[in-house]
PDB file of C-alpha atoms in Angstrom:
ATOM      1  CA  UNK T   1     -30.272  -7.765 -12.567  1.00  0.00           C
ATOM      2  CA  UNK T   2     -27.935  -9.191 -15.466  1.00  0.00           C
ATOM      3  CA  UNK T   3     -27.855 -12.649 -16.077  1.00  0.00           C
ATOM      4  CA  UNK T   4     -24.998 -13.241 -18.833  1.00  0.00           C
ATOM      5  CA  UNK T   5     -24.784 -16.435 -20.852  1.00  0.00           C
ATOM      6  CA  UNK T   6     -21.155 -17.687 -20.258  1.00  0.00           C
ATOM      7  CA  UNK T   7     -18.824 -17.471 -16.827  1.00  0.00           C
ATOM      8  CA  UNK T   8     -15.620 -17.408 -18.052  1.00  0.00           C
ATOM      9  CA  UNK T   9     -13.527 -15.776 -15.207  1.00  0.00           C
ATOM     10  CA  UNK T  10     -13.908 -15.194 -11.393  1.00  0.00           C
ATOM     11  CA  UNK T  11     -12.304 -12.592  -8.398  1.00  0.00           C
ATOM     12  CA  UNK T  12     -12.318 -13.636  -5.584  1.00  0.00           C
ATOM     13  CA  UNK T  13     -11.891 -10.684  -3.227  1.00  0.00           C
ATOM     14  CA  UNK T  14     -10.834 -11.271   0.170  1.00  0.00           C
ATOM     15  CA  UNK T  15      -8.085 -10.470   2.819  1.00  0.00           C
ATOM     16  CA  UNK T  16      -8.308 -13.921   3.975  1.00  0.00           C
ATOM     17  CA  UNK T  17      -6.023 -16.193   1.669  1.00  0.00           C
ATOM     18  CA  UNK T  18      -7.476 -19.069   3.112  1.00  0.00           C
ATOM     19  CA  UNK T  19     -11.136 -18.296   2.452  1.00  0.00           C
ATOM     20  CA  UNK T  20      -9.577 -17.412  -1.655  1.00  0.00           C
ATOM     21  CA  UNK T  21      -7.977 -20.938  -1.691  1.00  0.00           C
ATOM     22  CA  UNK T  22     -11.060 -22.877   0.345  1.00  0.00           C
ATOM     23  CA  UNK T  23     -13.719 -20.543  -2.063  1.00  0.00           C
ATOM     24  CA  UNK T  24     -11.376 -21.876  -5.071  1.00  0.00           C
ATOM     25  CA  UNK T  25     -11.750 -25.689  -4.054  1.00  0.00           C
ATOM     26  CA  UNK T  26     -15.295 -25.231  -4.036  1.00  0.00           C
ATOM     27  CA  UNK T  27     -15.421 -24.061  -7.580  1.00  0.00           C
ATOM     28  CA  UNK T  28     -13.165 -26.208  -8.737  1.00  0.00           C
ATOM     29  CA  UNK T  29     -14.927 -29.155  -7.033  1.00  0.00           C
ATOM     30  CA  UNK T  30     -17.644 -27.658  -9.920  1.00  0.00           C
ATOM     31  CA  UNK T  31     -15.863 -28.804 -12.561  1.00  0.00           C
ATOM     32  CA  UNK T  32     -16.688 -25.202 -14.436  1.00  0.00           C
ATOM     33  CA  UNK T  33     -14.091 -24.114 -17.429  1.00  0.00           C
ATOM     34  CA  UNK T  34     -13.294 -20.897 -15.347  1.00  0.00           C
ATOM     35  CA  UNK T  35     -10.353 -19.004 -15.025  1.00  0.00           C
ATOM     36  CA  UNK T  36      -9.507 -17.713 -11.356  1.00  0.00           C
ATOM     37  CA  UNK T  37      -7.657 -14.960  -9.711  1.00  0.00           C
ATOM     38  CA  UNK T  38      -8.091 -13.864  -6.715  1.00  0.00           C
ATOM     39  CA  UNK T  39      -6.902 -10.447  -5.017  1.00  0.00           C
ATOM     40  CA  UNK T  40      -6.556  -9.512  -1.579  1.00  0.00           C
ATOM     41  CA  UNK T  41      -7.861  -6.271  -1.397  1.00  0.00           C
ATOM     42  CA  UNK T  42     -10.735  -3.615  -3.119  1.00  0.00           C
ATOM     43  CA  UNK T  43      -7.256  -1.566  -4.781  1.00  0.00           C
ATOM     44  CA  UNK T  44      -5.721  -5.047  -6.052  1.00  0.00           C
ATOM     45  CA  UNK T  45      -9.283  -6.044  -7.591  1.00  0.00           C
ATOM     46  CA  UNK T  46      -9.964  -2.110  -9.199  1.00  0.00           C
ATOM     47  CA  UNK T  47      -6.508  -2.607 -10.975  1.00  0.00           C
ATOM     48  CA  UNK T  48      -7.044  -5.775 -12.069  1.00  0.00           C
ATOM     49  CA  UNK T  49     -10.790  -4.804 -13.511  1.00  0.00           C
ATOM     50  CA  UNK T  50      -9.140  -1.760 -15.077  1.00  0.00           C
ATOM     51  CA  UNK T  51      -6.173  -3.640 -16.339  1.00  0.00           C
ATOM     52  CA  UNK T  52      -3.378  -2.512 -14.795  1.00  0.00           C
ATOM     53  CA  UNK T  53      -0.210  -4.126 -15.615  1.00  0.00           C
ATOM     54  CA  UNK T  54      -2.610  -7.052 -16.237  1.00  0.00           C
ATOM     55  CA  UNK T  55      -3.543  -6.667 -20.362  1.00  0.00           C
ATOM     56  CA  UNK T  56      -3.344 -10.697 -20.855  1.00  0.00           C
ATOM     57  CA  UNK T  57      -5.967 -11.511 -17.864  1.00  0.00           C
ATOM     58  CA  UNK T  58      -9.413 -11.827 -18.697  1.00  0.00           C
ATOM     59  CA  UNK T  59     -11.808  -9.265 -17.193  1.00  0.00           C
ATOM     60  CA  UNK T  60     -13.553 -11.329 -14.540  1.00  0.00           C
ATOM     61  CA  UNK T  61     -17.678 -12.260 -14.942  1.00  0.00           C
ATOM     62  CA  UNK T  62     -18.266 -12.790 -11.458  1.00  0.00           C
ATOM     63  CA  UNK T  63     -16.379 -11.045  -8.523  1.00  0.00           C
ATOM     64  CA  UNK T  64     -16.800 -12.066  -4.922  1.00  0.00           C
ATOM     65  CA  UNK T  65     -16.464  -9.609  -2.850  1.00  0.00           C
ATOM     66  CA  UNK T  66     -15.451  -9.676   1.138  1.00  0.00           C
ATOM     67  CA  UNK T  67     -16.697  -6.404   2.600  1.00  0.00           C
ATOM     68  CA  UNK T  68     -13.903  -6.185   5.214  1.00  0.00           C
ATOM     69  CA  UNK T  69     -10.514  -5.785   4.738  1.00  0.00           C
ATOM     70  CA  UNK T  70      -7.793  -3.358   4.649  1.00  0.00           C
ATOM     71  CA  UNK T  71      -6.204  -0.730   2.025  1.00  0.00           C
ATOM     72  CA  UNK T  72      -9.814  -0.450   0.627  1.00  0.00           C
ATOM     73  CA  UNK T  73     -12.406  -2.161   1.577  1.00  0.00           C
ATOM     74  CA  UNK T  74     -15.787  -3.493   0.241  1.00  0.00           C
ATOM     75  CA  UNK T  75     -17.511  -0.366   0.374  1.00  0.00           C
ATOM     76  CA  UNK T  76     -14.925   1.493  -0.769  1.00  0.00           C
ATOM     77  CA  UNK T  77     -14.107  -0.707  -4.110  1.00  0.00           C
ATOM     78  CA  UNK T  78     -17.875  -0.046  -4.691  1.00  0.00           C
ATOM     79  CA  UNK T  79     -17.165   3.409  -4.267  1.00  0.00           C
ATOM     80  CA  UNK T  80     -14.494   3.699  -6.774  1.00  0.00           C
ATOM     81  CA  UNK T  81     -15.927   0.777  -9.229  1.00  0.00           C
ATOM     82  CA  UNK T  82     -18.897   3.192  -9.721  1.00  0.00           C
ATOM     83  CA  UNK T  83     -16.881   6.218 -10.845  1.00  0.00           C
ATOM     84  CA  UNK T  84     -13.408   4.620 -12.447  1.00  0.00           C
ATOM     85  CA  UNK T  85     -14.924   1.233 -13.959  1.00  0.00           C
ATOM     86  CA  UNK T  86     -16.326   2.307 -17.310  1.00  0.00           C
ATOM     87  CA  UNK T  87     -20.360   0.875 -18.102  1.00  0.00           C
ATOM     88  CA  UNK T  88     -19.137  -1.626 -21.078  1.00  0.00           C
ATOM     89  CA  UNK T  89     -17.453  -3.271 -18.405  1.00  0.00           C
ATOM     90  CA  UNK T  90     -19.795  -3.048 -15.380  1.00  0.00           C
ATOM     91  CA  UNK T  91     -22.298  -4.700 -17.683  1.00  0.00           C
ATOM     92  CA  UNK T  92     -20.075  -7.230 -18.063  1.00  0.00           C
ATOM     93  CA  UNK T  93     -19.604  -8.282 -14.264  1.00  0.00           C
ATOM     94  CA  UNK T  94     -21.445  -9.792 -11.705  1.00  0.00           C
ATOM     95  CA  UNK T  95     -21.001  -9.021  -8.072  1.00  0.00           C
ATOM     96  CA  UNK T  96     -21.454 -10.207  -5.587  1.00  0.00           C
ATOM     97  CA  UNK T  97     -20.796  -9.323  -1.743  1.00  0.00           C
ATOM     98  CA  UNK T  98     -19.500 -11.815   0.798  1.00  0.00           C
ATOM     99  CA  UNK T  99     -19.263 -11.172   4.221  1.00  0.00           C
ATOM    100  CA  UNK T 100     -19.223 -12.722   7.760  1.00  0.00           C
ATOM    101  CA  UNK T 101     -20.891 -10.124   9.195  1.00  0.00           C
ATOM    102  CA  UNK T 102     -25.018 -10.645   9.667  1.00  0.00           C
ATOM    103  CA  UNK T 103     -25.356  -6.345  10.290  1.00  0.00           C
ATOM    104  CA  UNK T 104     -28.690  -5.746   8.514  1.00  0.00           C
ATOM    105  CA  UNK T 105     -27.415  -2.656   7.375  1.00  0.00           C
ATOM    106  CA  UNK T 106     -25.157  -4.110   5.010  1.00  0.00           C
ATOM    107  CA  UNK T 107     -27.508  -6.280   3.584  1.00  0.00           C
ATOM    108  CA  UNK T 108     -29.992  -2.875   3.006  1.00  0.00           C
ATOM    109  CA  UNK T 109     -27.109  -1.460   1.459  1.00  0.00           C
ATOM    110  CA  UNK T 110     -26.157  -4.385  -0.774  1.00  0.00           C
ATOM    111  CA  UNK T 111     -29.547  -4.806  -2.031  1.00  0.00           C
ATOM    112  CA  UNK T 112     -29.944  -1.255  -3.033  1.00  0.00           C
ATOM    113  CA  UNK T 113     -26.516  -0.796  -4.741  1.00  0.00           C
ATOM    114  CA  UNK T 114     -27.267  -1.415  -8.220  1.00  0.00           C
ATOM    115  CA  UNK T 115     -24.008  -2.815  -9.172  1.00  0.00           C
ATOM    116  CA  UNK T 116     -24.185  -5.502  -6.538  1.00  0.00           C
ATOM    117  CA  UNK T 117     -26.512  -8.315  -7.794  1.00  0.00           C
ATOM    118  CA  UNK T 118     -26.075 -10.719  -4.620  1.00  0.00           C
ATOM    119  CA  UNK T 119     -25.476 -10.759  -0.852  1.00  0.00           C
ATOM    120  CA  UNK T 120     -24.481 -14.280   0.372  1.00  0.00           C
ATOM    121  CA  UNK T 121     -22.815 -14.806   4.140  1.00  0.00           C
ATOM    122  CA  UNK T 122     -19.897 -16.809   4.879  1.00  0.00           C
ATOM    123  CA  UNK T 123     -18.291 -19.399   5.501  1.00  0.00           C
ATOM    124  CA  UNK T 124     -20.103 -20.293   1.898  1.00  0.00           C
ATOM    125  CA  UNK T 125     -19.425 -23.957   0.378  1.00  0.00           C
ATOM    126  CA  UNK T 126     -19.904 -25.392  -3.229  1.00  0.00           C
ATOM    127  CA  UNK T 127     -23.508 -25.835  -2.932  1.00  0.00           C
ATOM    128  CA  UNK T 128     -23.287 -21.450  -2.712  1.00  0.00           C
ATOM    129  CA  UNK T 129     -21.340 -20.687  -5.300  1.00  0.00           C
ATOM    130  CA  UNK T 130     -23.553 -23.827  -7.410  1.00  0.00           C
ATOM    131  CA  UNK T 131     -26.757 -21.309  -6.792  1.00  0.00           C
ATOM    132  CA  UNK T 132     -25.164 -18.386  -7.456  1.00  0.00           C
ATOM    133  CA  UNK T 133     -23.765 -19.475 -10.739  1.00  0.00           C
ATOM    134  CA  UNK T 134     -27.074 -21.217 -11.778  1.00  0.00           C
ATOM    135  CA  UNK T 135     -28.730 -17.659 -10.754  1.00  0.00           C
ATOM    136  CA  UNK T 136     -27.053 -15.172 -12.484  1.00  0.00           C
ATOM    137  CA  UNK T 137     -25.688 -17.247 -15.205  1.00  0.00           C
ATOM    138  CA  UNK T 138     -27.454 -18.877 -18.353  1.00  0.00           C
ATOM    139  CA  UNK T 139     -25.306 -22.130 -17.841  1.00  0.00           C
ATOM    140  CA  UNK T 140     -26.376 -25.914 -18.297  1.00  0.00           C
ATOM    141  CA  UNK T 141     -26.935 -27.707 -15.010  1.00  0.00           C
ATOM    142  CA  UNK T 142     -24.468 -27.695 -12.665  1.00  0.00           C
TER     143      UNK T 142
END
């Protein structure tokens, strides 16, 4: 499990444009010097980790990642992270999968994925994203 020293950027990865602008409120309600993007799909968030069309944008440290939605999902943005998303960048990003859904299975799977260094379960609120931050980043208190 990483745990870098500085969150500069955060995905937020989710279908749901409500849950990208309520998940954005509670970071912002953190008062962290983060930039934030959000895409609404696992093919919008693979382009903009690779760069595509998107040179200026910083990569992202932390991506939150909604396991169900359409054109790719969760799974399959794992899928493809593993073989198109080069190691000096995968050891540069945190993810970390959101979902509604309290199937077991994906939690197994989750856990075991290597490039996945948290499972947390909507609806999540500032206090979440305040523990996940603290966890897997070397930042002053929150």
């Amino acid at each position: 499990m990483k745990n870098l020293d500085r969150l500069n950027s955060i995905l937020l990865v989710d279908d749901d444009e409500a849950s990208n602008f309520l998940h954005s409120i509670f970071i912002n309600k953190l008062d962290l010097d983060v930039n934030l993007n959000s895409a609404l799909n696992g093919q919008e968030a693979l382009d903009f980790i690779l760069g595509k069309g998107q040179e200026e944008l910083e990569l992202p440290c932390m991506v939150m990642l909604d396991l169900r939605m359409p054109v790719m999902d969760g799974w399959q943005f794992m899928e493809a992270y593993e073989e198109m998303v080069p190691k000096k960048l995968k050891d540069q990003i945190t993810i970390v999968l959101v979902t509604i859904s309290d199937n077991q299975e994906d939690k197994d799977r989750a856990i075991t994925n290597p490039h996945i260094a948290d499972f947390s379960q909507k609806p999540l609120s500032d206090d979440t994203f305040k523990q996940l931050i603290q966890k897997h980043f070397s930042l002053a208190e929150i």
